[in-house]
Amino acid sequence: AQSFAVNRVARQRRIPDIEQCQELLSDHKKLVEPLMAFLAERGRLPADVELATAPQLTRVFGSVARAFSLLRRVTGTNHWDTIRQQRRADILVYLALAAFPMRPRFGALPDELRYDIRAFFGSYKSGCAEADALLFSAGDQDAVDQACRGASVGKLLPEALYVHRSAVEHLPPVLRVYEGCGRQLAGAVEELTLVKLFRRRARVSYLVYEDFDRVAHPALRTAVVADLKRLDLHFRDYTGSSNPPVLHRKELFVADDYPARKRFARLTAREDRLGLLDAPSTIGTKNGWLTVLSNAGISIHGHQITRHL
């Protein structure tokens, strides 16, 4: 009844014509561009003090929020919604990992981070509560396993999900926190190549390989294993091994926008056609892989295959 009463007296709002929106935005492109850059970076509307052009935007469009509303009509909502979701996830992961050793007071945070938290969670208390729940999920191996199976990036094997260091940010928040817990224990690993997220054991490994981009099937050099249950580290050195593990299907480890991904995928497709990848248990080590290549009369230089008659 109250909704009906409100609707009876509410004025009808005219929806702006999209062509008029485009014309208005085009006329003030230089004014709108800083707003777009801020939105792309922060995923939220700026506070007036964060955007130098806020007064001009308010004069032209009525408010910064109205300028963004027109922008969404012209460009569509999906892109901006995705940015907001990604930025919110980033802040949530930050809050979860900030629990080690103890989260700072809200007043001690940078201004822009305080604005982020208010925009995405309403309050610091709400954000921390959600972060605590995420941190708890990262300690639940069933939740970790489910997230590994649902991840859009990484090479999923029965034991673990392997991802390139550049793709960690593309993982679901629970896996980013899981990895972050391992990093708290392991510290920074120099020349890190891949992160191995164990699905059924509370462990994260940090793997260093030969030049990932240059070598078609790089060999493992070192591994740092963070045991999250026992809170200890194990270091394994493969540099003196005559038969170290090697990588295949490198495109699976990286995100779609990784510069060399297409090159990796082309090599894998050709190796598949030649049957070189048919025995995963054999080709997982350097000697096994070289034997398969030798038997097939094939050599690989860079990411190019040469067949020998």
Tab-separated table of N, CA and C in Angstrom, residues 64-172:
chain	number	residue	atom	x	y	z
A	64	VAL	N	29.199	14.570	-9.865
A	64	VAL	CA	30.110	13.538	-10.373
A	64	VAL	C	29.344	12.242	-10.595
A	65	ALA	N	28.426	11.939	-9.692
A	65	ALA	CA	27.633	10.710	-9.822
A	65	ALA	C	26.791	10.736	-11.089
A	66	ARG	N	26.234	11.893	-11.435
A	66	ARG	CA	25.426	11.986	-12.656
A	66	ARG	C	26.312	11.840	-13.891
A	67	ALA	N	27.510	12.380	-13.847
A	67	ALA	CA	28.434	12.201	-14.969
A	67	ALA	C	28.719	10.722	-15.185
A	68	PHE	N	28.912	9.993	-14.095
A	68	PHE	CA	29.161	8.554	-14.201
A	68	PHE	C	27.924	7.820	-14.705
A	69	SER	N	26.743	8.266	-14.288
A	69	SER	CA	25.503	7.644	-14.754
A	69	SER	C	25.367	7.769	-16.270
A	70	LEU	N	25.677	8.945	-16.790
A	70	LEU	CA	25.637	9.140	-18.241
A	70	LEU	C	26.698	8.287	-18.927
A	71	LEU	N	27.852	8.208	-18.309
A	71	LEU	CA	28.944	7.402	-18.854
A	71	LEU	C	28.536	5.934	-18.962
A	72	ARG	N	27.860	5.438	-17.950
A	72	ARG	CA	27.398	4.044	-17.962
A	72	ARG	C	26.365	3.812	-19.063
A	73	ARG	N	25.532	4.815	-19.308
A	73	ARG	CA	24.525	4.664	-20.371
A	73	ARG	C	25.187	4.536	-21.739
A	74	VAL	N	26.263	5.268	-21.925
A	74	VAL	CA	26.945	5.267	-23.221
A	74	VAL	C	27.837	4.041	-23.384
A	75	THR	N	28.583	3.694	-22.354
A	75	THR	CA	29.581	2.620	-22.467
A	75	THR	C	29.061	1.261	-22.030
A	76	GLY	N	27.898	1.227	-21.378
A	76	GLY	CA	27.400	-0.037	-20.841
A	76	GLY	C	27.852	-0.215	-19.401
A	77	THR	N	27.158	-1.091	-18.688
A	77	THR	CA	27.433	-1.256	-17.257
A	77	THR	C	28.390	-2.394	-16.951
A	78	ASN	N	28.485	-3.372	-17.835
A	78	ASN	CA	29.249	-4.583	-17.512
A	78	ASN	C	30.702	-4.297	-17.174
A	79	HIS	N	31.331	-3.460	-17.985
A	79	HIS	CA	32.750	-3.154	-17.780
A	79	HIS	C	32.979	-2.535	-16.404
A	80	TRP	N	32.167	-1.560	-16.055
A	80	TRP	CA	32.346	-0.862	-14.781
A	80	TRP	C	31.984	-1.756	-13.600
A	81	ASP	N	30.967	-2.588	-13.773
A	81	ASP	CA	30.599	-3.523	-12.702
A	81	ASP	C	31.721	-4.524	-12.445
A	82	THR	N	32.356	-4.971	-13.522
A	82	THR	CA	33.466	-5.917	-13.381
A	82	THR	C	34.631	-5.275	-12.634
A	83	ILE	N	34.951	-4.036	-12.996
A	83	ILE	CA	36.034	-3.327	-12.310
A	83	ILE	C	35.717	-3.176	-10.826
A	84	ARG	N	34.484	-2.829	-10.522
A	84	ARG	CA	34.092	-2.666	-9.113
A	84	ARG	C	34.238	-3.983	-8.353
A	85	GLN	N	33.775	-5.069	-8.952
A	85	GLN	CA	33.875	-6.379	-8.298
A	85	GLN	C	35.329	-6.768	-8.072
A	86	GLN	N	36.169	-6.505	-9.076
A	86	GLN	CA	37.585	-6.852	-8.952
A	86	GLN	C	38.259	-6.028	-7.862
A	87	ARG	N	37.961	-4.733	-7.844
A	87	ARG	CA	38.577	-3.863	-6.841
A	87	ARG	C	38.088	-4.229	-5.440
A	88	ARG	N	36.817	-4.554	-5.326
A	88	ARG	CA	36.276	-4.969	-4.027
A	88	ARG	C	36.979	-6.238	-3.542
A	89	ALA	N	37.184	-7.176	-4.461
A	89	ALA	CA	37.890	-8.412	-4.104
A	89	ALA	C	39.318	-8.113	-3.666
A	90	ASP	N	39.977	-7.169	-4.357
A	90	ASP	CA	41.347	-6.792	-3.974
A	90	ASP	C	41.393	-6.274	-2.534
A	91	ILE	N	40.449	-5.411	-2.198
A	91	ILE	CA	40.422	-4.839	-0.850
A	91	ILE	C	40.097	-5.918	0.178
A	92	LEU	N	39.209	-6.829	-0.178
A	92	LEU	CA	38.843	-7.911	0.738
A	92	LEU	C	40.041	-8.813	1.019
A	93	VAL	N	40.794	-9.147	-0.017
A	93	VAL	CA	42.000	-9.961	0.161
A	93	VAL	C	43.011	-9.209	1.028
A	94	TYR	N	43.159	-7.916	0.764
A	94	TYR	CA	44.065	-7.108	1.594
A	94	TYR	C	43.659	-7.167	3.061
A	95	LEU	N	42.377	-6.988	3.344
A	95	LEU	CA	41.906	-6.986	4.732
A	95	LEU	C	42.110	-8.343	5.392
A	96	ALA	N	41.916	-9.409	4.627
A	96	ALA	CA	42.119	-10.752	5.182
A	96	ALA	C	43.581	-10.954	5.573
A	97	LEU	N	44.490	-10.588	4.678
A	97	LEU	CA	45.914	-10.811	4.944
A	97	LEU	C	46.489	-9.792	5.927
A	98	ALA	N	45.810	-8.663	6.081
A	98	ALA	CA	46.268	-7.653	7.042
A	98	ALA	C	46.095	-8.124	8.479
A	99	ALA	N	45.408	-9.249	8.665
A	99	ALA	CA	45.250	-9.815	10.013
A	99	ALA	C	46.573	-10.325	10.561
A	100	PHE	N	47.591	-10.486	9.675
A	100	PHE	CA	48.915	-10.948	10.108
A	100	PHE	C	49.880	-9.764	10.174
A	101	PRO	N	50.391	-9.376	11.332
A	101	PRO	CA	50.057	-9.949	12.651
A	101	PRO	C	48.795	-9.351	13.252
A	102	MET	N	48.443	-8.103	12.844
A	102	MET	CA	47.249	-7.462	13.382
A	102	MET	C	46.849	-6.320	12.459
A	103	ARG	N	45.563	-6.198	12.182
A	103	ARG	CA	45.110	-5.128	11.305
A	103	ARG	C	45.332	-3.757	11.949
A	104	PRO	N	45.695	-2.786	11.125
A	104	PRO	CA	45.865	-1.428	11.660
A	104	PRO	C	44.515	-0.811	12.020
A	105	ARG	N	44.548	0.218	12.823
A	105	ARG	CA	43.336	0.977	13.107
A	105	ARG	C	42.856	1.641	11.814
A	106	PHE	N	41.564	1.841	11.716
A	106	PHE	CA	40.998	2.457	10.520
A	106	PHE	C	41.618	3.828	10.273
A	107	GLY	N	41.811	4.591	11.346
A	107	GLY	CA	42.373	5.930	11.204
A	107	GLY	C	43.813	5.938	10.741
A	108	ALA	N	44.492	4.793	10.866
A	108	ALA	CA	45.891	4.708	10.445
A	108	ALA	C	46.027	4.372	8.964
A	109	LEU	N	44.925	4.044	8.317
A	109	LEU	CA	44.965	3.680	6.900
A	109	LEU	C	45.055	4.930	6.029
A	110	PRO	N	45.631	4.811	4.834
A	110	PRO	CA	45.660	5.946	3.899
A	110	PRO	C	44.238	6.395	3.559
A	111	ASP	N	44.092	7.663	3.234
A	111	ASP	CA	42.765	8.212	2.937
A	111	ASP	C	42.054	7.424	1.845
A	112	GLU	N	42.782	7.131	0.742
A	112	GLU	CA	42.127	6.458	-0.379
A	112	GLU	C	41.639	5.066	0.001
A	113	LEU	N	42.359	4.390	0.891
A	113	LEU	CA	41.933	3.066	1.334
A	113	LEU	C	40.701	3.163	2.236
A	114	ARG	N	40.637	4.201	3.033
A	114	ARG	CA	39.443	4.407	3.861
A	114	ARG	C	38.225	4.676	2.982
A	115	TYR	N	38.414	5.463	1.924
A	115	TYR	CA	37.312	5.699	0.989
A	115	TYR	C	36.888	4.387	0.320
A	116	ASP	N	37.866	3.569	-0.053
A	116	ASP	CA	37.570	2.271	-0.665
A	116	ASP	C	36.703	1.424	0.260
A	117	ILE	N	37.127	1.317	1.500
A	117	ILE	CA	36.437	0.447	2.457
A	117	ILE	C	35.010	0.921	2.690
A	118	ARG	N	34.826	2.219	2.830
A	118	ARG	CA	33.468	2.744	3.020
A	118	ARG	C	32.596	2.480	1.787
A	119	ALA	N	33.190	2.650	0.595
A	119	ALA	CA	32.418	2.466	-0.637
A	119	ALA	C	32.021	1.010	-0.854
A	120	PHE	N	32.912	0.086	-0.544
A	120	PHE	CA	32.665	-1.322	-0.849
A	120	PHE	C	32.000	-2.101	0.286
A	121	PHE	N	32.220	-1.665	1.525
A	121	PHE	CA	31.721	-2.453	2.664
A	121	PHE	C	30.852	-1.657	3.630
A	122	GLY	N	30.786	-0.359	3.447
A	122	GLY	CA	29.987	0.458	4.342
A	122	GLY	C	30.747	0.910	5.564
A	123	SER	N	31.497	-0.005	6.176
A	123	SER	CA	32.276	0.330	7.365
A	123	SER	C	33.469	-0.607	7.477
A	124	TYR	N	34.446	-0.178	8.250
A	124	TYR	CA	35.639	-1.009	8.490
A	124	TYR	C	35.247	-2.293	9.214
A	125	LYS	N	34.326	-2.188	10.139
A	125	LYS	CA	33.877	-3.353	10.900
A	125	LYS	C	33.267	-4.401	9.980
A	126	SER	N	32.422	-3.970	9.062
A	126	SER	CA	31.794	-4.907	8.121
A	126	SER	C	32.827	-5.530	7.193
A	127	GLY	N	33.757	-4.709	6.706
A	127	GLY	CA	34.801	-5.225	5.826
A	127	GLY	C	35.669	-6.248	6.522
A	128	CYS	N	36.039	-5.975	7.767
A	128	CYS	CA	36.880	-6.911	8.521
A	128	CYS	C	36.131	-8.203	8.823
A	129	ALA	N	34.839	-8.104	9.089
A	129	ALA	CA	34.045	-9.307	9.353
A	129	ALA	C	33.999	-10.196	8.114
A	130	GLU	N	33.815	-9.584	6.942
A	130	GLU	CA	33.801	-10.360	5.702
A	130	GLU	C	35.182	-10.941	5.412
A	131	ALA	N	36.216	-10.173	5.717
A	131	ALA	CA	37.592	-10.651	5.516
A	131	ALA	C	37.906	-11.816	6.449
A	132	ASP	N	37.410	-11.763	7.671
A	132	ASP	CA	37.623	-12.866	8.614
A	132	ASP	C	36.977	-14.148	8.101
A	133	ALA	N	35.786	-14.018	7.526
A	133	ALA	CA	35.103	-15.189	6.967
A	133	ALA	C	35.898	-15.765	5.799
A	134	LEU	N	36.474	-14.886	4.980
A	134	LEU	CA	37.295	-15.339	3.855
A	134	LEU	C	38.552	-16.034	4.354
A	135	LEU	N	39.169	-15.477	5.374
A	135	LEU	CA	40.365	-16.076	5.963
A	135	LEU	C	40.051	-17.461	6.530
A	136	PHE	N	38.904	-17.599	7.142
A	136	PHE	CA	38.473	-18.892	7.671
A	136	PHE	C	38.295	-19.897	6.532
A	137	SER	N	37.712	-19.451	5.417
A	137	SER	CA	37.517	-20.331	4.257
A	137	SER	C	38.846	-20.794	3.680
A	138	ALA	N	39.861	-19.926	3.723
A	138	ALA	CA	41.181	-20.297	3.207
A	138	ALA	C	41.819	-21.394	4.041
A	139	GLY	N	41.330	-21.586	5.256
A	139	GLY	CA	41.818	-22.665	6.103
A	139	GLY	C	40.985	-23.921	6.007
A	140	ASP	N	39.959	-23.889	5.165
A	140	ASP	CA	39.082	-25.045	4.947
A	140	ASP	C	39.513	-25.723	3.653
A	141	GLN	N	40.115	-26.900	3.745
A	141	GLN	CA	40.683	-27.536	2.557
A	141	GLN	C	39.626	-27.915	1.530
A	142	ASP	N	38.407	-28.197	1.972
A	142	ASP	CA	37.327	-28.467	1.016
A	142	ASP	C	37.004	-27.214	0.205
A	143	ALA	N	36.990	-26.065	0.872
A	143	ALA	CA	36.734	-24.805	0.172
A	143	ALA	C	37.865	-24.488	-0.794
A	144	VAL	N	39.090	-24.775	-0.382
A	144	VAL	CA	40.251	-24.562	-1.252
A	144	VAL	C	40.162	-25.455	-2.482
A	145	ASP	N	39.838	-26.719	-2.274
A	145	ASP	CA	39.729	-27.662	-3.389
A	145	ASP	C	38.636	-27.230	-4.362
A	146	GLN	N	37.504	-26.812	-3.833
A	146	GLN	CA	36.411	-26.362	-4.686
A	146	GLN	C	36.820	-25.135	-5.497
A	147	ALA	N	37.525	-24.216	-4.860
A	147	ALA	CA	37.981	-23.017	-5.561
A	147	ALA	C	39.005	-23.361	-6.634
A	148	CYS	N	39.876	-24.330	-6.357
A	148	CYS	CA	40.852	-24.775	-7.362
A	148	CYS	C	40.134	-25.335	-8.583
A	149	ARG	N	39.097	-26.127	-8.348
A	149	ARG	CA	38.357	-26.731	-9.458
A	149	ARG	C	37.574	-25.692	-10.254
A	150	GLY	N	37.204	-24.606	-9.597
A	150	GLY	CA	36.434	-23.580	-10.282
A	150	GLY	C	37.249	-22.424	-10.823
A	151	ALA	N	38.556	-22.439	-10.607
A	151	ALA	CA	39.405	-21.327	-11.052
A	151	ALA	C	39.425	-21.225	-12.575
A	152	SER	N	39.425	-20.000	-13.077
A	152	SER	CA	39.419	-19.772	-14.526
A	152	SER	C	40.820	-19.752	-15.117
A	153	VAL	N	41.834	-19.838	-14.276
A	153	VAL	CA	43.216	-19.829	-14.745
A	153	VAL	C	44.000	-20.855	-13.947
A	154	GLY	N	45.054	-21.388	-14.571
A	154	GLY	CA	45.897	-22.360	-13.878
A	154	GLY	C	45.744	-23.753	-14.456
A	155	LYS	N	46.752	-24.578	-14.222
A	155	LYS	CA	46.739	-25.973	-14.663
A	155	LYS	C	46.331	-26.843	-13.480
A	156	LEU	N	45.165	-27.459	-13.600
A	156	LEU	CA	44.616	-28.263	-12.507
A	156	LEU	C	45.049	-29.712	-12.646
A	157	LEU	N	45.735	-30.212	-11.636
A	157	LEU	CA	46.135	-31.612	-11.555
A	157	LEU	C	45.522	-32.211	-10.288
A	158	PRO	N	45.498	-33.538	-10.172
A	158	PRO	CA	44.845	-34.151	-9.007
A	158	PRO	C	45.360	-33.642	-7.665
A	159	GLU	N	46.643	-33.314	-7.607
A	159	GLU	CA	47.231	-32.905	-6.334
A	159	GLU	C	47.122	-31.412	-6.066
A	160	ALA	N	47.172	-30.608	-7.131
A	160	ALA	CA	47.294	-29.164	-6.917
A	160	ALA	C	46.888	-28.378	-8.156
A	161	LEU	N	46.715	-27.073	-7.959
A	161	LEU	CA	46.525	-26.121	-9.041
A	161	LEU	C	47.818	-25.326	-9.179
A	162	TYR	N	48.359	-25.279	-10.408
A	162	TYR	CA	49.597	-24.551	-10.683
A	162	TYR	C	49.252	-23.273	-11.449
A	163	VAL	N	49.773	-22.141	-10.994
A	163	VAL	CA	49.535	-20.877	-11.687
A	163	VAL	C	50.834	-20.086	-11.793
A	164	HIS	N	50.951	-19.351	-12.885
A	164	HIS	CA	52.091	-18.453	-13.053
A	164	HIS	C	51.967	-17.300	-12.060
A	165	ARG	N	53.095	-16.759	-11.664
A	165	ARG	CA	53.086	-15.677	-10.661
A	165	ARG	C	52.209	-14.507	-11.106
A	166	SER	N	52.168	-14.241	-12.412
A	166	SER	CA	51.396	-13.113	-12.928
A	166	SER	C	49.899	-13.367	-12.890
A	167	ALA	N	49.486	-14.620	-12.707
A	167	ALA	CA	48.064	-14.977	-12.756
A	167	ALA	C	47.432	-15.107	-11.382
A	168	VAL	N	48.213	-14.963	-10.329
A	168	VAL	CA	47.669	-15.125	-8.972
A	168	VAL	C	46.519	-14.153	-8.734
A	169	GLU	N	46.644	-12.940	-9.255
A	169	GLU	CA	45.597	-11.936	-9.037
A	169	GLU	C	44.291	-12.299	-9.730
A	170	HIS	N	44.323	-13.247	-10.662
A	170	HIS	CA	43.113	-13.682	-11.363
A	170	HIS	C	42.409	-14.838	-10.653
A	171	LEU	N	42.972	-15.322	-9.570
A	171	LEU	CA	42.380	-16.437	-8.835
A	171	LEU	C	41.202	-15.963	-7.988
A	172	PRO	N	40.303	-16.880	-7.607
A	172	PRO	CA	39.237	-16.524	-6.667
A	172	PRO	C	39.837	-16.005	-5.362
